Short mmCIF file of N, CA and C in Angstrom, two decimals:
data_model
loop_
_atom_site.label_atom_id
_atom_site.label_comp_id
_atom_site.label_asym_id
_atom_site.label_seq_id
_atom_site.Cartn_x
_atom_site.Cartn_y
_atom_site.Cartn_z
N UNK A 1 77.19 -20.59 -22.16
CA UNK A 1 76.98 -19.84 -20.94
C UNK A 1 78.32 -19.24 -20.49
N UNK A 2 78.28 -18.00 -20.07
CA UNK A 2 79.48 -17.29 -19.68
C UNK A 2 79.79 -17.56 -18.21
N UNK A 3 81.01 -18.00 -17.96
CA UNK A 3 81.48 -18.22 -16.59
C UNK A 3 82.43 -17.09 -16.24
N UNK A 4 81.90 -16.05 -15.56
CA UNK A 4 82.70 -14.87 -15.25
C UNK A 4 83.87 -15.19 -14.31
N UNK A 5 83.67 -16.12 -13.41
CA UNK A 5 84.74 -16.48 -12.48
C UNK A 5 85.91 -17.12 -13.23
N UNK A 6 85.59 -17.98 -14.19
CA UNK A 6 86.65 -18.61 -14.98
C UNK A 6 87.38 -17.57 -15.82
N UNK A 7 86.63 -16.65 -16.41
CA UNK A 7 87.24 -15.59 -17.20
C UNK A 7 88.15 -14.72 -16.34
N UNK A 8 87.73 -14.43 -15.12
CA UNK A 8 88.55 -13.61 -14.22
C UNK A 8 89.83 -14.36 -13.82
N UNK A 9 89.72 -15.66 -13.54
CA UNK A 9 90.91 -16.44 -13.20
C UNK A 9 91.87 -16.52 -14.37
N UNK A 10 91.33 -16.71 -15.57
CA UNK A 10 92.18 -16.77 -16.76
C UNK A 10 92.85 -15.43 -17.01
N UNK A 11 92.12 -14.34 -16.82
CA UNK A 11 92.69 -13.00 -17.01
C UNK A 11 93.83 -12.77 -16.04
N UNK A 12 93.66 -13.17 -14.80
CA UNK A 12 94.72 -13.00 -13.81
C UNK A 12 95.95 -13.82 -14.19
N UNK A 13 95.73 -15.05 -14.65
CA UNK A 13 96.84 -15.91 -15.05
C UNK A 13 97.57 -15.34 -16.27
N UNK A 14 96.81 -14.87 -17.25
CA UNK A 14 97.42 -14.27 -18.44
C UNK A 14 98.24 -13.04 -18.06
N UNK A 15 97.69 -12.22 -17.17
CA UNK A 15 98.40 -11.03 -16.72
C UNK A 15 99.72 -11.38 -16.07
N UNK A 16 99.72 -12.39 -15.23
CA UNK A 16 100.96 -12.76 -14.54
C UNK A 16 101.97 -13.38 -15.51
N UNK A 17 101.52 -14.16 -16.49
CA UNK A 17 102.44 -14.75 -17.47
C UNK A 17 103.11 -13.67 -18.31
N UNK A 18 102.31 -12.74 -18.81
CA UNK A 18 102.85 -11.67 -19.66
C UNK A 18 103.76 -10.75 -18.85
N UNK A 19 103.35 -10.42 -17.63
CA UNK A 19 104.18 -9.54 -16.79
C UNK A 19 105.51 -10.22 -16.46
N UNK A 20 105.48 -11.51 -16.19
CA UNK A 20 106.72 -12.23 -15.89
C UNK A 20 107.63 -12.28 -17.11
N UNK A 21 107.06 -12.48 -18.29
CA UNK A 21 107.87 -12.53 -19.51
C UNK A 21 108.52 -11.18 -19.79
N UNK A 22 107.78 -10.10 -19.55
CA UNK A 22 108.34 -8.77 -19.79
C UNK A 22 109.36 -8.42 -18.70
N UNK A 23 109.02 -8.72 -17.47
CA UNK A 23 109.89 -8.36 -16.35
C UNK A 23 111.17 -9.17 -16.28
N UNK A 24 111.13 -10.42 -16.70
CA UNK A 24 112.33 -11.27 -16.60
C UNK A 24 113.30 -11.03 -17.73
N UNK A 25 112.90 -10.29 -18.73
CA UNK A 25 113.79 -10.04 -19.85
C UNK A 25 113.71 -11.11 -20.92
N UNK A 26 112.70 -11.97 -20.85
CA UNK A 26 112.53 -12.99 -21.88
C UNK A 26 112.27 -12.35 -23.24
N UNK A 27 111.59 -11.23 -23.23
CA UNK A 27 111.41 -10.42 -24.43
C UNK A 27 112.53 -9.39 -24.41
N UNK A 28 113.45 -9.51 -25.30
CA UNK A 28 114.65 -8.68 -25.26
C UNK A 28 114.49 -7.41 -26.10
N UNK A 29 113.52 -6.64 -25.76
CA UNK A 29 113.29 -5.36 -26.44
C UNK A 29 113.46 -4.25 -25.41
N UNK A 30 114.42 -3.36 -25.61
CA UNK A 30 114.66 -2.31 -24.61
C UNK A 30 113.48 -1.34 -24.45
N UNK A 31 112.58 -1.29 -25.42
CA UNK A 31 111.42 -0.41 -25.30
C UNK A 31 110.43 -0.90 -24.26
N UNK A 32 110.55 -2.17 -23.87
CA UNK A 32 109.65 -2.75 -22.87
C UNK A 32 110.23 -2.67 -21.45
N UNK A 33 111.36 -2.02 -21.31
CA UNK A 33 112.01 -1.95 -20.00
C UNK A 33 111.15 -1.27 -18.95
N UNK A 34 110.39 -0.25 -19.32
CA UNK A 34 109.57 0.50 -18.37
C UNK A 34 108.08 0.19 -18.49
N UNK A 35 107.73 -0.91 -19.14
CA UNK A 35 106.32 -1.29 -19.31
C UNK A 35 105.89 -2.16 -18.14
N UNK A 36 104.72 -1.86 -17.61
CA UNK A 36 104.14 -2.63 -16.51
C UNK A 36 102.72 -3.03 -16.90
N UNK A 37 102.41 -4.31 -16.74
CA UNK A 37 101.05 -4.79 -17.00
C UNK A 37 100.23 -4.51 -15.75
N UNK A 38 99.14 -3.76 -15.92
CA UNK A 38 98.34 -3.37 -14.76
C UNK A 38 97.07 -4.19 -14.60
N UNK A 39 96.48 -4.65 -15.70
CA UNK A 39 95.22 -5.37 -15.60
C UNK A 39 95.03 -6.19 -16.86
N UNK A 40 94.15 -7.17 -16.78
CA UNK A 40 93.79 -7.98 -17.95
C UNK A 40 92.31 -8.30 -17.86
N UNK A 41 91.69 -8.37 -19.02
CA UNK A 41 90.28 -8.76 -19.09
C UNK A 41 90.14 -9.76 -20.23
N UNK A 42 89.34 -10.78 -19.97
CA UNK A 42 89.10 -11.82 -20.96
C UNK A 42 87.62 -11.80 -21.31
N UNK A 43 87.32 -11.96 -22.60
CA UNK A 43 85.93 -11.98 -23.03
C UNK A 43 85.23 -13.20 -22.46
N UNK A 44 83.91 -13.17 -22.47
CA UNK A 44 83.13 -14.25 -21.90
C UNK A 44 83.35 -15.59 -22.57
N UNK A 45 83.66 -15.58 -23.87
CA UNK A 45 83.90 -16.85 -24.57
C UNK A 45 85.36 -17.29 -24.46
N UNK A 46 86.18 -16.55 -23.73
CA UNK A 46 87.60 -16.85 -23.46
C UNK A 46 88.45 -16.83 -24.73
N UNK A 47 88.01 -16.12 -25.76
CA UNK A 47 88.77 -16.09 -27.01
C UNK A 47 89.61 -14.83 -27.17
N UNK A 48 89.30 -13.79 -26.43
CA UNK A 48 90.02 -12.52 -26.57
C UNK A 48 90.44 -12.01 -25.20
N UNK A 49 91.68 -11.58 -25.11
CA UNK A 49 92.19 -11.00 -23.87
C UNK A 49 92.72 -9.60 -24.16
N UNK A 50 92.35 -8.67 -23.33
CA UNK A 50 92.86 -7.31 -23.42
C UNK A 50 93.73 -7.06 -22.21
N UNK A 51 94.98 -6.69 -22.45
CA UNK A 51 95.92 -6.40 -21.37
C UNK A 51 96.16 -4.91 -21.33
N UNK A 52 96.05 -4.34 -20.14
CA UNK A 52 96.27 -2.92 -19.94
C UNK A 52 97.67 -2.72 -19.39
N UNK A 53 98.37 -1.71 -19.90
CA UNK A 53 99.74 -1.48 -19.49
C UNK A 53 100.00 0.01 -19.26
N UNK A 54 101.00 0.27 -18.47
CA UNK A 54 101.48 1.64 -18.29
C UNK A 54 102.94 1.69 -18.67
N UNK A 55 103.40 2.88 -18.97
CA UNK A 55 104.81 3.09 -19.30
C UNK A 55 105.36 4.06 -18.29
N UNK A 56 106.30 3.60 -17.50
CA UNK A 56 106.92 4.46 -16.49
C UNK A 56 107.88 5.43 -17.17
N UNK A 57 108.21 6.47 -16.47
CA UNK A 57 109.16 7.42 -17.03
C UNK A 57 109.00 8.79 -16.44
N UNK A 58 107.80 9.17 -16.05
CA UNK A 58 107.61 10.50 -15.50
C UNK A 58 108.26 10.63 -14.14
N UNK A 59 108.37 9.54 -13.40
CA UNK A 59 109.04 9.61 -12.11
C UNK A 59 110.55 9.68 -12.27
N UNK A 60 111.04 9.30 -13.44
CA UNK A 60 112.47 9.31 -13.69
C UNK A 60 112.89 10.55 -14.46
N UNK A 61 112.01 11.53 -14.55
CA UNK A 61 112.26 12.76 -15.28
C UNK A 61 112.55 12.50 -16.75
N UNK A 62 111.99 11.42 -17.27
CA UNK A 62 112.11 11.08 -18.67
C UNK A 62 110.70 10.94 -19.22
N UNK A 63 110.48 11.49 -20.39
CA UNK A 63 109.16 11.38 -20.99
C UNK A 63 108.94 9.94 -21.45
N UNK A 64 107.82 9.31 -21.07
CA UNK A 64 107.57 7.92 -21.46
C UNK A 64 107.42 7.79 -22.98
N UNK A 65 107.92 6.69 -23.51
CA UNK A 65 107.84 6.41 -24.94
C UNK A 65 106.64 5.51 -25.20
N UNK A 66 105.46 6.12 -25.33
CA UNK A 66 104.23 5.36 -25.52
C UNK A 66 104.21 4.64 -26.87
N UNK A 67 104.65 5.34 -27.91
CA UNK A 67 104.63 4.75 -29.25
C UNK A 67 105.60 3.58 -29.34
N UNK A 68 106.77 3.73 -28.76
CA UNK A 68 107.76 2.66 -28.78
C UNK A 68 107.29 1.44 -28.01
N UNK A 69 106.65 1.67 -26.87
CA UNK A 69 106.13 0.56 -26.07
C UNK A 69 105.01 -0.17 -26.82
N UNK A 70 104.13 0.59 -27.47
CA UNK A 70 103.05 -0.03 -28.23
C UNK A 70 103.60 -0.85 -29.39
N UNK A 71 104.62 -0.32 -30.07
CA UNK A 71 105.22 -1.05 -31.19
C UNK A 71 105.92 -2.32 -30.69
N UNK A 72 106.61 -2.22 -29.56
CA UNK A 72 107.30 -3.39 -29.01
C UNK A 72 106.32 -4.46 -28.57
N UNK A 73 105.21 -4.06 -27.97
CA UNK A 73 104.20 -5.03 -27.56
C UNK A 73 103.53 -5.67 -28.78
N UNK A 74 103.30 -4.88 -29.81
CA UNK A 74 102.71 -5.45 -31.03
C UNK A 74 103.67 -6.45 -31.66
N UNK A 75 104.94 -6.16 -31.62
CA UNK A 75 105.93 -7.06 -32.20
C UNK A 75 106.05 -8.35 -31.39
N UNK A 76 105.89 -8.26 -30.08
CA UNK A 76 106.06 -9.43 -29.21
C UNK A 76 104.77 -10.20 -28.97
N UNK A 77 103.67 -9.78 -29.55
CA UNK A 77 102.38 -10.40 -29.29
C UNK A 77 102.38 -11.89 -29.61
N UNK A 78 102.96 -12.30 -30.70
CA UNK A 78 102.98 -13.71 -31.08
C UNK A 78 103.72 -14.57 -30.06
N UNK A 79 104.88 -14.11 -29.65
CA UNK A 79 105.66 -14.87 -28.66
C UNK A 79 104.93 -14.90 -27.31
N UNK A 80 104.35 -13.77 -26.93
CA UNK A 80 103.61 -13.72 -25.66
C UNK A 80 102.39 -14.64 -25.71
N UNK A 81 101.73 -14.70 -26.85
CA UNK A 81 100.57 -15.59 -26.98
C UNK A 81 101.00 -17.05 -26.86
N UNK A 82 102.16 -17.39 -27.41
CA UNK A 82 102.69 -18.75 -27.26
C UNK A 82 102.96 -19.08 -25.80
N UNK A 83 103.52 -18.12 -25.07
CA UNK A 83 103.78 -18.32 -23.64
C UNK A 83 102.48 -18.47 -22.87
N UNK A 84 101.47 -17.69 -23.23
CA UNK A 84 100.17 -17.79 -22.57
C UNK A 84 99.55 -19.15 -22.84
N UNK A 85 99.64 -19.61 -24.07
CA UNK A 85 99.08 -20.92 -24.41
C UNK A 85 99.75 -22.04 -23.63
N UNK A 86 101.06 -21.96 -23.50
CA UNK A 86 101.78 -22.98 -22.75
C UNK A 86 101.52 -22.88 -21.25
N UNK A 87 101.31 -21.68 -20.76
CA UNK A 87 101.15 -21.47 -19.33
C UNK A 87 99.74 -21.66 -18.80
N UNK A 88 98.75 -21.59 -19.68
CA UNK A 88 97.37 -21.71 -19.20
C UNK A 88 96.76 -23.08 -19.43
N UNK A 89 97.12 -23.72 -20.50
CA UNK A 89 96.59 -25.04 -20.78
C UNK A 89 95.15 -25.05 -21.26
N UNK A 90 94.64 -23.94 -21.74
CA UNK A 90 93.29 -23.91 -22.27
C UNK A 90 93.28 -24.42 -23.71
N UNK A 91 92.13 -24.87 -24.16
CA UNK A 91 92.02 -25.46 -25.50
C UNK A 91 92.32 -24.42 -26.58
N UNK A 92 91.78 -23.22 -26.41
CA UNK A 92 91.99 -22.16 -27.39
C UNK A 92 92.73 -21.02 -26.70
N UNK A 93 93.91 -20.73 -27.18
CA UNK A 93 94.69 -19.64 -26.60
C UNK A 93 94.08 -18.31 -27.03
N UNK A 94 93.74 -17.44 -26.09
CA UNK A 94 93.10 -16.17 -26.45
C UNK A 94 94.04 -15.26 -27.25
N UNK A 95 93.43 -14.48 -28.12
CA UNK A 95 94.20 -13.47 -28.82
C UNK A 95 94.53 -12.37 -27.81
N UNK A 96 95.67 -11.75 -27.97
CA UNK A 96 96.11 -10.72 -27.03
C UNK A 96 96.02 -9.35 -27.69
N UNK A 97 95.43 -8.42 -27.01
CA UNK A 97 95.38 -7.03 -27.44
C UNK A 97 95.89 -6.18 -26.28
N UNK A 98 96.71 -5.20 -26.59
CA UNK A 98 97.29 -4.34 -25.56
C UNK A 98 96.69 -2.95 -25.67
N UNK A 99 96.32 -2.41 -24.51
CA UNK A 99 95.72 -1.08 -24.47
C UNK A 99 96.39 -0.27 -23.36
N UNK A 100 96.75 0.95 -23.68
CA UNK A 100 97.38 1.83 -22.70
C UNK A 100 96.40 2.13 -21.58
N UNK A 101 96.83 1.95 -20.35
CA UNK A 101 95.98 2.16 -19.17
C UNK A 101 95.98 3.65 -18.83
N UNK A 102 94.82 4.26 -18.83
CA UNK A 102 94.71 5.69 -18.54
C UNK A 102 94.33 5.95 -17.09
N UNK A 103 94.15 4.91 -16.31
CA UNK A 103 93.74 5.09 -14.91
C UNK A 103 94.78 5.87 -14.10
N UNK A 104 96.08 5.59 -14.22
CA UNK A 104 97.04 6.39 -13.43
C UNK A 104 97.00 7.88 -13.75
N UNK A 105 96.83 8.23 -15.03
CA UNK A 105 96.75 9.64 -15.39
C UNK A 105 95.47 10.28 -14.84
N UNK A 106 94.38 9.55 -14.92
CA UNK A 106 93.12 10.06 -14.37
C UNK A 106 93.21 10.21 -12.85
N UNK A 107 93.85 9.26 -12.19
CA UNK A 107 94.02 9.34 -10.73
C UNK A 107 94.89 10.53 -10.36
N UNK A 108 95.96 10.76 -11.12
CA UNK A 108 96.84 11.90 -10.86
C UNK A 108 96.07 13.21 -11.03
N UNK A 109 95.24 13.28 -12.06
CA UNK A 109 94.44 14.48 -12.29
C UNK A 109 93.44 14.70 -11.16
N UNK A 110 92.81 13.62 -10.70
CA UNK A 110 91.86 13.73 -9.58
C UNK A 110 92.58 14.19 -8.30
N UNK A 111 93.78 13.67 -8.06
CA UNK A 111 94.54 14.10 -6.88
C UNK A 111 94.88 15.58 -6.95
N UNK A 112 95.22 16.07 -8.14
CA UNK A 112 95.50 17.49 -8.31
C UNK A 112 94.24 18.32 -8.02
N UNK A 113 93.09 17.85 -8.51
CA UNK A 113 91.84 18.58 -8.26
C UNK A 113 91.48 18.59 -6.77
N UNK A 114 91.69 17.46 -6.09
CA UNK A 114 91.41 17.40 -4.65
C UNK A 114 92.35 18.32 -3.89
N UNK A 115 93.62 18.36 -4.26
CA UNK A 115 94.58 19.25 -3.59
C UNK A 115 94.18 20.72 -3.81
N UNK A 116 93.72 21.03 -5.01
CA UNK A 116 93.28 22.40 -5.30
C UNK A 116 92.05 22.75 -4.46
N UNK A 117 91.11 21.81 -4.34
CA UNK A 117 89.90 22.04 -3.54
C UNK A 117 90.25 22.22 -2.07
N UNK A 118 91.20 21.42 -1.56
CA UNK A 118 91.62 21.56 -0.16
C UNK A 118 92.27 22.92 0.08
N UNK A 119 93.08 23.38 -0.86
CA UNK A 119 93.71 24.69 -0.72
C UNK A 119 92.65 25.79 -0.70
N UNK A 120 91.65 25.68 -1.56
CA UNK A 120 90.57 26.67 -1.56
C UNK A 120 89.78 26.62 -0.26
N UNK A 121 89.52 25.41 0.26
CA UNK A 121 88.81 25.28 1.54
C UNK A 121 89.60 25.91 2.68
N UNK A 122 90.91 25.73 2.69
CA UNK A 122 91.75 26.34 3.73
C UNK A 122 91.72 27.86 3.62
N UNK A 123 91.73 28.38 2.41
CA UNK A 123 91.69 29.83 2.22
C UNK A 123 90.34 30.38 2.72
N UNK A 124 89.25 29.69 2.41
CA UNK A 124 87.93 30.13 2.88
C UNK A 124 87.85 30.05 4.40
N UNK A 125 88.43 29.02 4.99
CA UNK A 125 88.41 28.87 6.45
C UNK A 125 89.21 29.99 7.11
N UNK A 126 90.36 30.36 6.53
CA UNK A 126 91.16 31.47 7.08
C UNK A 126 90.39 32.78 6.99
N UNK A 127 89.75 33.02 5.86
CA UNK A 127 88.97 34.25 5.72
C UNK A 127 87.79 34.27 6.68
N UNK A 128 87.17 33.12 6.90
CA UNK A 128 86.03 33.05 7.82
C UNK A 128 86.49 33.29 9.25
N UNK A 129 87.68 32.82 9.61
CA UNK A 129 88.18 33.02 10.97
C UNK A 129 88.52 34.50 11.22
N UNK A 130 88.97 35.18 10.20
CA UNK A 130 89.34 36.58 10.34
C UNK A 130 88.15 37.52 10.16
N UNK A 131 87.04 37.03 9.70
CA UNK A 131 85.88 37.87 9.37
C UNK A 131 85.13 38.30 10.62
N UNK A 132 84.51 39.45 10.50
CA UNK A 132 83.65 39.95 11.57
C UNK A 132 82.24 40.05 11.01
N UNK A 133 81.23 39.92 11.87
CA UNK A 133 79.85 40.00 11.37
C UNK A 133 79.57 41.37 10.78
N UNK A 134 78.74 41.40 9.77
CA UNK A 134 78.43 42.65 9.09
C UNK A 134 77.53 43.55 9.93
N UNK A 135 76.68 42.95 10.76
CA UNK A 135 75.77 43.74 11.58
C UNK A 135 76.01 43.46 13.04
N UNK A 136 74.96 43.57 13.82
CA UNK A 136 75.06 43.26 15.25
C UNK A 136 75.31 41.78 15.45
N UNK A 137 75.82 41.46 16.64
CA UNK A 137 76.07 40.06 16.95
C UNK A 137 74.77 39.28 16.99
N UNK A 138 73.69 39.90 17.44
CA UNK A 138 72.37 39.26 17.48
C UNK A 138 71.42 40.12 16.65
N UNK A 139 71.24 39.80 15.41
CA UNK A 139 70.42 40.67 14.55
C UNK A 139 68.93 40.64 14.91
N UNK A 140 68.51 39.72 15.73
CA UNK A 140 67.10 39.60 16.08
C UNK A 140 66.78 40.27 17.42
N UNK A 141 67.75 40.91 18.00
CA UNK A 141 67.53 41.59 19.26
C UNK A 141 66.61 42.79 19.04
N UNK A 142 65.69 42.92 19.94
CA UNK A 142 64.74 44.01 19.84
C UNK A 142 65.01 44.95 20.98
N UNK A 143 65.53 46.14 20.69
CA UNK A 143 65.89 47.09 21.73
C UNK A 143 64.66 47.57 22.51
N UNK A 144 63.52 47.66 21.88
CA UNK A 144 62.32 48.17 22.56
C UNK A 144 61.80 47.14 23.57
N UNK A 145 61.96 45.84 23.32
CA UNK A 145 61.43 44.86 24.26
C UNK A 145 62.30 44.75 25.50
N UNK A 146 63.52 45.21 25.44
CA UNK A 146 64.41 45.15 26.60
C UNK A 146 64.11 46.28 27.59
N UNK A 147 63.38 47.28 27.21
CA UNK A 147 63.10 48.42 28.09
C UNK A 147 62.05 48.13 29.05
#
């Protein structure tokens, strides 16, 4: 039987262990300097863990090294799995798989689309404010009934 709450707790613990190992410099690979663990998911049987990561660099005007980060994480997987096993105390240490997190890029794209839509809405509102009616102010007025 799958215990989703236990899987979620284990995923959170694995995420914090791996993030601490990368952030503290325990893994001495310079390619991991700008890597951030964003999320973790553990399978229902607690045998497989997928860790999502991002690579910073666009804010620093440097192109992120996605391939280098993926290679460094693949190289450090064994050591990170040992740390996870020691830090979690579960009977079977889950295998670790790393996947590039695309959520920040998708969020950035959505923000750009929303900004574009707002600019178009403002342009339409300005045109509507400056517009005059094409016909009479009251198109249903009947001149003959007013006589």
